[in-house]
Tab-separated table of C-alpha atoms and ligand atoms in Angstrom:
chain	number	residue	atom	x	y	z
A	14	UNK	CA	-87.270	20.173	-140.487
A	15	UNK	CA	-88.795	22.640	-142.886
A	16	UNK	CA	-90.814	24.143	-140.015
A	17	UNK	CA	-87.650	24.627	-137.915
A	18	UNK	CA	-85.989	26.295	-140.866
A	19	UNK	CA	-88.798	28.826	-141.167
A	20	UNK	CA	-88.633	29.621	-137.429
A	21	UNK	CA	-84.860	30.095	-137.653
A	22	UNK	CA	-85.231	32.346	-140.668
A	23	UNK	CA	-87.889	34.372	-138.849
A	24	UNK	CA	-85.616	34.815	-135.829
A	25	UNK	CA	-82.781	35.986	-138.065
A	26	UNK	CA	-85.081	38.439	-139.824
A	27	UNK	CA	-86.334	39.752	-136.456
A	28	UNK	CA	-82.749	40.267	-135.298
A	29	UNK	CA	-81.820	42.133	-138.479
A	30	UNK	CA	-84.840	44.406	-138.103
A	31	UNK	CA	-84.629	44.960	-134.348
A	32	UNK	CA	-80.910	45.321	-133.640
A	33	UNK	CA	-79.775	48.919	-133.184
A	34	UNK	CA	-78.096	50.381	-136.259
A	35	UNK	CA	-74.895	52.364	-136.235
A	36	UNK	CA	-76.064	55.937	-135.758
A	37	UNK	CA	-73.981	57.331	-138.595
A	38	UNK	CA	-72.911	60.201	-136.354
A	39	UNK	CA	-69.247	60.788	-136.004
A	40	UNK	CA	-68.779	63.537	-133.466
A	41	UNK	CA	-65.518	65.083	-132.686
A	42	UNK	CA	-65.800	66.919	-129.446
A	43	UNK	CA	-63.380	69.166	-127.718
A	44	UNK	CA	-63.676	70.025	-124.104
A	45	UNK	CA	-61.288	72.229	-122.191
A	46	UNK	CA	-61.405	71.340	-118.570
A	47	UNK	CA	-59.589	72.509	-115.490
A	48	UNK	CA	-58.190	69.348	-114.062
A	49	UNK	CA	-56.428	71.149	-111.224
A	50	UNK	CA	-59.770	71.106	-109.497
A	51	UNK	CA	-59.780	67.448	-108.822
A	52	UNK	CA	-60.505	66.051	-112.249
A	53	UNK	CA	-58.354	63.080	-112.910
A	54	UNK	CA	-56.837	62.889	-116.362
A	55	UNK	CA	-56.127	59.190	-116.060
A	56	UNK	CA	-58.919	57.021	-117.319
A	57	UNK	CA	-58.898	53.272	-117.432
A	58	UNK	CA	-57.557	51.839	-120.645
A	59	UNK	CA	-60.488	49.491	-120.743
A	60	UNK	CA	-63.336	48.652	-118.467
A	61	UNK	CA	-66.339	50.439	-117.154
A	62	UNK	CA	-65.045	52.719	-114.442
A	63	UNK	CA	-67.180	55.778	-114.279
A	64	UNK	CA	-65.999	58.981	-115.809
A	65	UNK	CA	-65.713	61.930	-113.505
A	66	UNK	CA	-69.082	63.578	-113.096
A	67	UNK	CA	-68.490	66.648	-115.222
A	68	UNK	CA	-67.229	64.771	-118.244
A	69	UNK	CA	-69.854	62.107	-117.767
A	70	UNK	CA	-72.630	64.698	-117.634
A	71	UNK	CA	-71.226	66.421	-120.676
A	72	UNK	CA	-71.040	63.258	-122.732
A	73	UNK	CA	-74.479	62.131	-121.620
A	74	UNK	CA	-75.956	65.445	-122.672
A	75	UNK	CA	-74.255	65.266	-126.055
A	76	UNK	CA	-75.537	61.824	-126.702
A	77	UNK	CA	-79.041	62.805	-125.643
A	78	UNK	CA	-78.958	65.817	-127.898
A	79	UNK	CA	-77.459	64.217	-130.932
A	80	UNK	CA	-78.593	60.642	-130.977
A	81	UNK	CA	-82.112	59.402	-130.692
A	82	UNK	CA	-81.039	56.080	-129.284
A	83	UNK	CA	-79.522	58.016	-126.379
A	84	UNK	CA	-83.025	58.585	-125.097
A	85	UNK	CA	-83.263	54.942	-124.299
A	86	UNK	CA	-82.090	53.678	-120.969
A	87	UNK	CA	-78.466	52.727	-121.544
A	88	UNK	CA	-75.360	52.646	-119.438
A	89	UNK	CA	-72.191	54.158	-120.709
A	90	UNK	CA	-68.931	52.389	-120.566
A	91	UNK	CA	-65.677	53.983	-121.550
A	92	UNK	CA	-62.381	52.872	-122.932
A	93	UNK	CA	-59.527	55.270	-123.172
A	94	UNK	CA	-56.747	55.755	-125.620
A	95	UNK	CA	-54.219	58.510	-125.200
A	96	UNK	CA	-54.029	60.465	-128.393
A	97	UNK	CA	-51.110	62.658	-127.586
A	98	UNK	CA	-49.803	65.170	-125.128
A	99	UNK	CA	-48.558	68.675	-125.685
A	100	UNK	CA	-47.333	70.896	-122.867
A	101	UNK	CA	-49.993	70.951	-120.200
A	102	UNK	CA	-52.534	69.880	-122.785
A	103	UNK	CA	-53.413	66.242	-122.942
A	104	UNK	CA	-55.498	64.898	-125.764
A	105	UNK	CA	-57.636	61.893	-125.219
A	106	UNK	CA	-59.598	59.813	-127.554
A	107	UNK	CA	-62.445	58.326	-125.611
A	108	UNK	CA	-64.466	55.540	-127.099
A	109	UNK	CA	-67.863	55.069	-125.595
A	110	UNK	CA	-69.895	51.975	-125.926
A	111	UNK	CA	-73.482	51.756	-124.977
A	112	UNK	CA	-74.434	48.900	-122.819
A	113	UNK	CA	-78.023	47.839	-122.807
A	114	UNK	CA	-79.433	47.856	-119.299
A	115	UNK	CA	-81.047	44.508	-119.921
A	116	UNK	CA	-78.114	42.781	-121.534
A	117	UNK	CA	-74.644	42.186	-120.286
A	118	UNK	CA	-72.967	42.273	-123.672
A	119	UNK	CA	-71.790	45.405	-125.360
A	120	UNK	CA	-73.615	46.576	-128.408
A	121	UNK	CA	-70.456	47.197	-130.306
A	122	UNK	CA	-72.204	48.941	-133.158
A	123	UNK	CA	-73.065	51.894	-130.944
A	124	UNK	CA	-69.643	53.326	-130.633
A	125	UNK	CA	-68.566	56.927	-130.387
A	126	UNK	CA	-65.156	58.429	-130.591
A	127	UNK	CA	-64.648	61.669	-128.719
A	128	UNK	CA	-61.571	63.774	-128.604
A	129	UNK	CA	-60.955	65.768	-125.472
A	130	UNK	CA	-58.405	68.380	-124.808
A	131	UNK	CA	-57.738	68.864	-121.147
A	132	UNK	CA	-55.890	72.033	-120.363
A	133	UNK	CA	-54.632	73.365	-117.094
A	134	UNK	CA	-55.935	76.569	-115.557
A	135	UNK	CA	-58.682	77.153	-118.063
A	136	UNK	CA	-62.337	77.514	-117.188
A	137	UNK	CA	-64.622	74.793	-118.383
A	138	UNK	CA	-65.771	75.451	-121.885
A	139	UNK	CA	-66.929	73.086	-124.479
A	140	UNK	CA	-66.948	73.191	-128.211
A	141	UNK	CA	-68.701	70.390	-129.987
A	142	UNK	CA	-68.704	69.977	-133.698
A	143	UNK	CA	-69.287	67.316	-136.250
A	144	UNK	CA	-66.636	66.172	-138.622
A	145	UNK	CA	-62.888	66.047	-138.512
A	146	UNK	CA	-61.696	69.587	-137.862
A	147	UNK	CA	-58.455	69.758	-135.958
A	148	UNK	CA	-57.812	71.929	-132.971
A	149	UNK	CA	-55.062	74.529	-132.915
A	150	UNK	CA	-53.473	72.507	-130.168
A	151	UNK	CA	-53.105	69.542	-132.499
A	152	UNK	CA	-49.666	68.015	-131.965
A	153	UNK	CA	-49.385	67.702	-135.739
A	154	UNK	CA	-48.213	71.295	-135.853
A	155	UNK	CA	-45.559	70.782	-133.170
A	156	UNK	CA	-42.039	69.461	-133.447
A	157	UNK	CA	-42.514	65.802	-132.607
A	158	UNK	CA	-39.760	63.744	-130.985
A	159	UNK	CA	-39.875	60.121	-129.853
A	160	UNK	CA	-37.916	59.204	-126.736
A	161	UNK	CA	-36.887	55.547	-126.779
A	162	UNK	CA	-35.278	53.550	-123.966
A	163	UNK	CA	-33.355	50.318	-124.571
A	164	UNK	CA	-32.103	47.383	-122.515
A	165	UNK	CA	-34.554	47.650	-119.612
A	166	UNK	CA	-36.595	47.470	-117.599
A	167	UNK	CA	-34.253	48.087	-114.709
A	168	UNK	CA	-34.396	49.539	-111.218
A	169	UNK	CA	-34.059	53.008	-112.828
A	170	UNK	CA	-37.044	52.657	-115.149
A	171	UNK	CA	-39.600	53.643	-112.504
A	172	UNK	CA	-37.859	56.946	-111.912
A	173	UNK	CA	-38.022	57.699	-115.657
A	174	UNK	CA	-41.694	56.682	-115.768
A	175	UNK	CA	-42.417	59.010	-112.848
A	176	UNK	CA	-40.778	61.935	-114.623
A	177	UNK	CA	-42.674	61.217	-117.842
A	178	UNK	CA	-45.947	60.900	-115.957
A	179	UNK	CA	-45.364	64.133	-114.042
A	180	UNK	CA	-45.393	65.952	-117.376
A	181	UNK	CA	-48.022	63.780	-119.049
A	182	UNK	CA	-45.453	62.631	-121.604
A	183	UNK	CA	-45.354	59.202	-123.264
A	184	UNK	CA	-42.295	57.282	-124.427
A	185	UNK	CA	-41.283	53.977	-125.975
A	186	UNK	CA	-39.515	51.286	-123.972
A	187	UNK	CA	-37.573	48.700	-125.974
A	188	UNK	CA	-37.422	45.876	-123.495
A	189	UNK	CA	-35.293	42.760	-123.173
A	190	UNK	CA	-37.246	39.540	-122.735
A	191	UNK	CA	-34.834	38.348	-120.038
A	192	UNK	CA	-35.841	41.306	-117.853
A	193	UNK	CA	-39.567	41.301	-118.516
A	194	UNK	CA	-40.369	38.588	-115.962
A	195	UNK	CA	-38.421	40.125	-113.073
A	196	UNK	CA	-39.804	43.608	-113.811
A	197	UNK	CA	-43.361	42.577	-114.603
A	198	UNK	CA	-44.847	45.290	-112.372
A	199	UNK	CA	-42.768	47.928	-114.202
A	200	UNK	CA	-44.083	46.551	-117.506
A	201	UNK	CA	-47.622	46.833	-116.145
A	202	UNK	CA	-47.046	50.440	-115.105
A	203	UNK	CA	-45.635	51.272	-118.566
A	204	UNK	CA	-48.588	49.694	-120.260
A	205	UNK	CA	-51.306	51.134	-118.045
A	206	UNK	CA	-49.635	54.558	-118.245
A	207	UNK	CA	-50.050	54.593	-122.021
A	208	UNK	CA	-46.374	54.133	-122.860
A	209	UNK	CA	-45.339	52.005	-125.790
A	210	UNK	CA	-43.485	48.737	-125.364
A	211	UNK	CA	-41.163	47.612	-128.145
A	212	UNK	CA	-39.112	44.439	-128.505
A	213	UNK	CA	-35.325	44.562	-128.046
A	214	UNK	CA	-34.841	40.776	-128.386
A	215	UNK	CA	-34.811	38.246	-125.587
A	216	UNK	CA	-31.165	38.137	-124.546
A	217	UNK	CA	-29.587	41.014	-126.482
A	218	UNK	CA	-27.971	38.835	-129.090
A	219	UNK	CA	-26.884	40.322	-132.392
A	220	UNK	CA	-29.604	39.099	-134.747
A	221	UNK	CA	-27.423	39.249	-137.860
A	222	UNK	CA	-25.105	36.644	-136.285
A	223	UNK	CA	-27.903	34.165	-135.631
A	224	UNK	CA	-29.489	31.540	-137.839
A	225	UNK	CA	-32.999	32.342	-139.005
A	226	UNK	CA	-34.768	30.133	-136.478
A	227	UNK	CA	-32.642	31.414	-133.566
A	228	UNK	CA	-33.217	34.983	-134.684
A	229	UNK	CA	-36.975	34.477	-134.780
A	230	UNK	CA	-36.933	32.778	-131.391
A	231	UNK	CA	-35.071	35.753	-129.851
A	232	UNK	CA	-37.842	38.043	-131.028
A	233	UNK	CA	-40.832	35.780	-130.428
A	234	UNK	CA	-39.887	35.004	-126.822
A	235	UNK	CA	-40.018	38.707	-125.984
A	236	UNK	CA	-43.268	39.163	-127.913
A	237	UNK	CA	-44.788	36.396	-125.785
A	238	UNK	CA	-43.279	37.599	-122.491
A	239	UNK	CA	-44.757	41.082	-122.956
A	240	UNK	CA	-48.083	39.738	-124.191
A	241	UNK	CA	-48.393	37.534	-121.105
A	242	UNK	CA	-48.302	40.645	-118.909
A	243	UNK	CA	-50.040	43.310	-120.964
A	244	UNK	CA	-52.250	41.344	-123.346
A	245	UNK	CA	-50.673	43.257	-126.219
A	246	UNK	CA	-47.749	42.402	-128.439
A	247	UNK	CA	-44.888	44.889	-128.882
A	248	UNK	CA	-45.282	46.957	-132.011
A	249	UNK	CA	-41.697	47.441	-133.135
A	250	UNK	CA	-38.390	45.627	-133.021
A	251	UNK	CA	-35.455	47.734	-131.882
A	252	UNK	CA	-32.566	45.698	-133.334
A	253	UNK	CA	-29.691	45.109	-130.910
A	254	UNK	CA	-26.586	47.113	-131.899
A	255	UNK	CA	-28.736	48.567	-134.692
A	256	UNK	CA	-27.647	45.527	-136.704
A	257	UNK	CA	-29.968	44.612	-139.559
A	258	UNK	CA	-29.619	42.799	-142.865
A	259	UNK	CA	-31.950	41.321	-145.442
A	260	UNK	CA	-32.553	38.222	-143.297
A	261	UNK	CA	-33.692	40.362	-140.345
A	262	UNK	CA	-35.925	42.397	-142.646
A	263	UNK	CA	-37.623	39.385	-144.164
A	264	UNK	CA	-37.479	37.004	-141.184
A	265	UNK	CA	-38.997	39.278	-138.529
A	266	UNK	CA	-42.595	40.348	-138.843
A	267	UNK	CA	-42.210	43.760	-137.194
A	268	UNK	CA	-41.203	47.252	-138.326
A	269	UNK	CA	-37.619	48.043	-137.308
A	270	UNK	CA	-37.298	51.010	-134.982
A	271	UNK	CA	-33.898	52.671	-135.441
A	272	UNK	CA	-32.900	56.132	-134.203
A	273	UNK	CA	-31.655	59.445	-135.549
A	274	UNK	CA	-30.089	60.760	-132.321
A	275	UNK	CA	-27.817	58.697	-130.115
A	276	UNK	CA	-27.269	60.238	-126.675
A	277	UNK	CA	-24.364	57.839	-125.963
A	278	UNK	CA	-25.676	57.639	-122.411
A	279	UNK	CA	-24.086	54.205	-121.975
A	280	UNK	CA	-20.683	55.762	-122.622
A	281	UNK	CA	-20.700	59.045	-120.725
A	282	UNK	CA	-22.970	58.170	-117.790
A	283	UNK	CA	-23.145	61.929	-117.302
A	284	UNK	CA	-26.568	63.571	-117.044
A	285	UNK	CA	-25.485	66.954	-118.435
A	286	UNK	CA	-23.736	65.344	-121.381
A	287	UNK	CA	-26.734	63.110	-122.109
A	288	UNK	CA	-29.026	66.148	-121.972
A	289	UNK	CA	-26.841	68.146	-124.373
A	290	UNK	CA	-26.521	65.193	-126.769
A	291	UNK	CA	-30.305	64.898	-126.815
A	292	UNK	CA	-31.031	68.560	-127.568
A	293	UNK	CA	-28.125	69.368	-129.876
A	294	UNK	CA	-29.529	69.841	-133.378
A	295	UNK	CA	-32.779	68.161	-132.403
A	296	UNK	CA	-35.229	68.133	-135.301
A	297	UNK	CA	-38.884	67.446	-135.821
A	298	UNK	CA	-39.412	63.720	-136.287
A	299	UNK	CA	-36.238	62.632	-134.485
A	300	UNK	CA	-36.091	59.355	-132.614
A	301	UNK	CA	-33.775	59.667	-129.603
A	302	UNK	CA	-31.943	56.672	-128.161
A	303	UNK	CA	-31.455	56.268	-124.406
A	304	UNK	CA	-30.957	53.306	-122.078
A	305	UNK	CA	-33.163	53.109	-118.994
A	306	UNK	CA	-30.507	51.249	-117.035
A	307	UNK	CA	-28.414	54.173	-115.765
A	308	UNK	CA	-29.196	56.660	-112.983
A	309	UNK	CA	-27.511	59.359	-115.116
A	310	UNK	CA	-30.088	58.752	-117.871
A	311	UNK	CA	-32.948	59.069	-115.381
A	312	UNK	CA	-31.397	62.337	-114.160
A	313	UNK	CA	-31.000	63.644	-117.720
A	314	UNK	CA	-34.680	62.921	-118.442
A	315	UNK	CA	-35.712	65.070	-115.458
A	316	UNK	CA	-33.994	68.009	-117.110
A	317	UNK	CA	-34.878	67.098	-120.695
A	318	UNK	CA	-38.666	66.842	-120.521
A	319	UNK	CA	-39.307	70.401	-119.231
A	320	UNK	CA	-36.750	71.684	-121.744
A	321	UNK	CA	-38.548	69.972	-124.641
A	322	UNK	CA	-41.946	71.202	-123.512
A	323	UNK	CA	-40.717	74.770	-123.071
A	324	UNK	CA	-39.108	74.777	-126.510
A	325	UNK	CA	-41.991	73.676	-128.683
A	326	UNK	CA	-41.254	69.966	-128.835
A	327	UNK	CA	-43.927	67.379	-128.272
A	328	UNK	CA	-42.573	64.068	-126.951
A	329	UNK	CA	-44.612	61.164	-128.312
A	330	UNK	CA	-44.308	57.409	-128.621
A	331	UNK	CA	-42.867	55.925	-131.813
A	332	UNK	CA	-46.321	54.718	-132.773
A	333	UNK	CA	-47.771	58.216	-132.301
A	334	UNK	CA	-44.881	59.812	-134.182
A	335	UNK	CA	-45.689	57.865	-137.338
A	336	UNK	CA	-49.454	58.079	-136.896
A	337	UNK	CA	-49.336	61.863	-136.503
A	338	UNK	CA	-47.212	62.113	-139.643
A	339	UNK	CA	-49.637	59.914	-141.556
A	340	UNK	CA	-47.306	56.935	-141.853
A	341	UNK	CA	-48.064	53.329	-141.161
A	342	UNK	CA	-44.883	51.447	-140.240
A	343	UNK	CA	-44.477	48.189	-142.126
A	344	UNK	CA	-42.514	45.042	-141.366
A	345	UNK	CA	-39.036	44.852	-142.837
A	346	UNK	CA	-38.631	48.627	-143.076
A	347	UNK	CA	-36.104	50.407	-140.854
A	348	UNK	CA	-37.309	53.739	-139.454
A	349	UNK	CA	-34.629	56.219	-138.392
A	350	UNK	CA	-36.977	59.179	-137.925
A	351	UNK	CA	-40.447	60.143	-139.090
A	352	UNK	CA	-38.802	61.358	-142.300
A	353	UNK	CA	-36.129	58.778	-142.908
A	354	UNK	CA	-36.693	55.087	-143.551
A	355	UNK	CA	-35.100	52.425	-145.724
B	9	LIG	NI1	-29.380	47.313	-126.517
């Protein structure tokens, strides 16, 4: 027994000595790339699909230059996380993991975060630097607005998603659990497109009128329905009718996503009116309420997105809105805008 113990201890010691250490490097890299010339800006959210050759070559060179362990034979795998989008500029955070060529498991301690800015109609140029400097294109300096869509998915959601994707813009969809199953492919498209999915209860019941256990069930069923499709739980609760009280705040373990601008799209069903409601007195940090169940809303979005982009607004998801303003939403707090919460 004692002998076995010594062998085990030796193996552990060997592992501690031999395993690759975190490099300690923390590069932030900016690369401005013309993606009109066939470079796709959509990378897989997870997985090991190859990067396009130019970005791949660029990253490989950086790693070779800056990290000794890069000289070893290793395969690169990439996961992608959209950082934000501004105008024609799309910021990506790309996390690279090195995969040993002799092992199938990821060495998770060799991890690199890169930030890329992809900009239309610019020649390829690269600026690499260490540390956390921010680019001039940082969305932090823009007027941020979060577009939020309630009561879907519906047959009109795809049209809205197409418009958003055409401009590289992300939004937040506050879905009803009852519709998640019948629109599972729409949910998949939302998720893979980098949009945010929030919870708008299961069957649109007013939570303040329910008993605690019923209230929690209304929320949990939608959490589970979304998770079953995307593998991720919704990040916010959008309370039905905006109705909250102390029981909702304490009984639901999610931040409450309210709004500061109501387009009243459900009432007017008029694209021009919805558009003007959205832009009238629009401020930095506003959260705009729409419903992705009307063709008039889909039509208004077609007009709204180019307007926002041309007028210095950066549409972001709710999650991005708070992250870019340095706030971490907490359960039980109601968020009306990036500046206003109770
Ligand atoms: Ni609703």
